[in-house]
GROMACS .gro file of C-alpha atoms in nm:
model
  121
    1UNK     CA    1   8.005  -7.853  -0.592
    2UNK     CA    2   7.715  -7.948  -0.768
    3UNK     CA    3   7.375  -8.090  -0.586
    4UNK     CA    4   7.210  -8.300  -0.856
    5UNK     CA    5   6.814  -8.328  -0.794
    6UNK     CA    6   6.707  -8.714  -0.927
    7UNK     CA    7   6.288  -8.945  -0.899
    8UNK     CA    8   6.088  -8.670  -1.061
    9UNK     CA    9   5.755  -8.768  -1.241
   10UNK     CA   10   5.430  -8.872  -1.356
   11UNK     CA   11   5.218  -8.981  -1.057
   12UNK     CA   12   4.803  -9.065  -0.994
   13UNK     CA   13   4.714  -8.869  -0.658
   14UNK     CA   14   4.723  -9.122  -0.408
   15UNK     CA   15   5.081  -9.273  -0.550
   16UNK     CA   16   5.425  -9.267  -0.433
   17UNK     CA   17   5.735  -9.132  -0.555
   18UNK     CA   18   6.082  -9.091  -0.374
   19UNK     CA   19   6.344  -8.875  -0.444
   20UNK     CA   20   6.728  -8.851  -0.506
   21UNK     CA   21   6.955  -8.516  -0.441
   22UNK     CA   22   7.296  -8.682  -0.514
   23UNK     CA   23   7.614  -8.449  -0.361
   24UNK     CA   24   7.929  -8.410  -0.520
   25UNK     CA   25   8.251  -8.150  -0.391
   26UNK     CA   26   8.173  -8.046  -0.062
   27UNK     CA   27   8.142  -8.194   0.320
   28UNK     CA   28   7.841  -8.336   0.270
   29UNK     CA   29   7.797  -8.408   0.675
   30UNK     CA   30   7.854  -8.063   0.752
   31UNK     CA   31   7.525  -7.932   0.594
   32UNK     CA   32   7.187  -7.935   0.632
   33UNK     CA   33   7.016  -8.069   0.348
   34UNK     CA   34   6.625  -7.890   0.231
   35UNK     CA   35   6.347  -8.037  -0.004
   36UNK     CA   36   6.210  -7.684  -0.175
   37UNK     CA   37   5.930  -7.648  -0.388
   38UNK     CA   38   5.801  -7.422  -0.687
   39UNK     CA   39   5.565  -7.458  -0.946
   40UNK     CA   40   5.518  -7.152  -1.228
   41UNK     CA   41   5.391  -6.769  -1.078
   42UNK     CA   42   5.535  -6.782  -0.678
   43UNK     CA   43   5.815  -6.810  -0.448
   44UNK     CA   44   5.981  -7.121  -0.405
   45UNK     CA   45   5.910  -7.341  -0.114
   46UNK     CA   46   6.005  -7.481   0.240
   47UNK     CA   47   5.915  -7.885   0.169
   48UNK     CA   48   6.120  -8.036   0.466
   49UNK     CA   49   6.537  -8.042   0.629
   50UNK     CA   50   6.753  -8.251   0.790
   51UNK     CA   51   6.999  -8.217   1.066
   52UNK     CA   52   7.375  -8.223   0.989
   53UNK     CA   53   7.376  -8.681   1.069
   54UNK     CA   54   6.978  -8.677   1.050
   55UNK     CA   55   6.848  -8.619   1.412
   56UNK     CA   56   6.653  -8.280   1.345
   57UNK     CA   57   6.396  -8.295   1.088
   58UNK     CA   58   6.144  -8.074   1.008
   59UNK     CA   59   5.836  -8.030   0.774
   60UNK     CA   60   5.589  -7.837   0.611
   61UNK     CA   61   5.287  -7.817   0.773
   62UNK     CA   62   5.129  -7.935   0.451
   63UNK     CA   63   5.274  -8.255   0.395
   64UNK     CA   64   5.348  -8.399   0.777
   65UNK     CA   65   5.288  -8.676   0.796
   66UNK     CA   66   5.309  -8.745   0.409
   67UNK     CA   67   5.667  -8.670   0.332
   68UNK     CA   68   5.954  -8.817   0.427
   69UNK     CA   69   6.347  -8.615   0.439
   70UNK     CA   70   6.598  -8.883   0.538
   71UNK     CA   71   7.017  -8.868   0.463
   72UNK     CA   72   7.287  -9.115   0.386
   73UNK     CA   73   7.540  -8.928   0.434
   74UNK     CA   74   7.797  -9.227   0.323
   75UNK     CA   75   7.615  -9.202  -0.090
   76UNK     CA   76   7.652  -8.823   0.016
   77UNK     CA   77   7.240  -8.819  -0.057
   78UNK     CA   78   6.965  -8.695   0.028
   79UNK     CA   79   6.656  -8.842  -0.023
   80UNK     CA   80   6.223  -8.713   0.009
   81UNK     CA   81   5.999  -9.006   0.017
   82UNK     CA   82   5.637  -8.898  -0.025
   83UNK     CA   83   5.321  -9.070   0.001
   84UNK     CA   84   4.986  -8.989  -0.101
   85UNK     CA   85   5.031  -8.792  -0.307
   86UNK     CA   86   4.808  -8.479  -0.403
   87UNK     CA   87   4.792  -8.299  -0.722
   88UNK     CA   88   4.914  -7.981  -0.510
   89UNK     CA   89   5.186  -8.150  -0.518
   90UNK     CA   90   5.285  -8.083  -0.831
   91UNK     CA   91   5.579  -7.862  -0.823
   92UNK     CA   92   5.948  -7.871  -0.950
   93UNK     CA   93   6.143  -8.005  -0.663
   94UNK     CA   94   6.467  -7.885  -0.519
   95UNK     CA   95   6.764  -7.953  -0.341
   96UNK     CA   96   6.932  -7.738  -0.112
   97UNK     CA   97   7.264  -7.726   0.196
   98UNK     CA   98   7.346  -7.432   0.404
   99UNK     CA   99   7.481  -7.443   0.745
  100UNK     CA  100   7.186  -7.399   0.973
  101UNK     CA  101   6.851  -7.534   1.004
  102UNK     CA  102   6.625  -7.300   0.805
  103UNK     CA  103   6.285  -7.298   0.668
  104UNK     CA  104   6.382  -6.993   0.442
  105UNK     CA  105   6.504  -7.063   0.055
  106UNK     CA  106   6.689  -6.733   0.115
  107UNK     CA  107   6.931  -6.952   0.374
  108UNK     CA  108   6.983  -7.185   0.082
  109UNK     CA  109   7.407  -7.214   0.016
  110UNK     CA  110   7.310  -7.385  -0.278
  111UNK     CA  111   7.051  -7.535  -0.520
  112UNK     CA  112   7.088  -7.837  -0.696
  113UNK     CA  113   6.870  -7.839  -1.027
  114UNK     CA  114   6.472  -7.924  -1.013
  115UNK     CA  115   6.306  -8.242  -1.090
  116UNK     CA  116   5.941  -8.235  -1.167
  117UNK     CA  117   5.664  -8.394  -0.987
  118UNK     CA  118   5.366  -8.407  -1.140
  119UNK     CA  119   5.080  -8.573  -0.948
  120UNK     CA  120   4.714  -8.684  -1.103
  121UNK     CA  121   4.380  -8.640  -0.998
   0.00000   0.00000   0.00000
């Protein structure tokens, strides 16, 4: 069972990035997927979540209107489109999988390795 995040990088403020998280070894469509982020010395925080077939989404207030989460169950992949990026979006971004919609990192059953996003001012 594995989640692998990719797509991070360095971008200027106002720019865009798209993160991807591919899954292997699990029945992908039975899991709710989430994106979280973490900066040094801080707890991991919820960014966005998407339900099993993508009909329901949740967002942190700080990213609402700028980020869009989506999933492609045929490709076992969840995406996070990040637009209008701000320096405060700089963090390591992680994808997580669980069986119920939740904003809590503690609810995630499976974690992928993170991908670094750096937004310069």
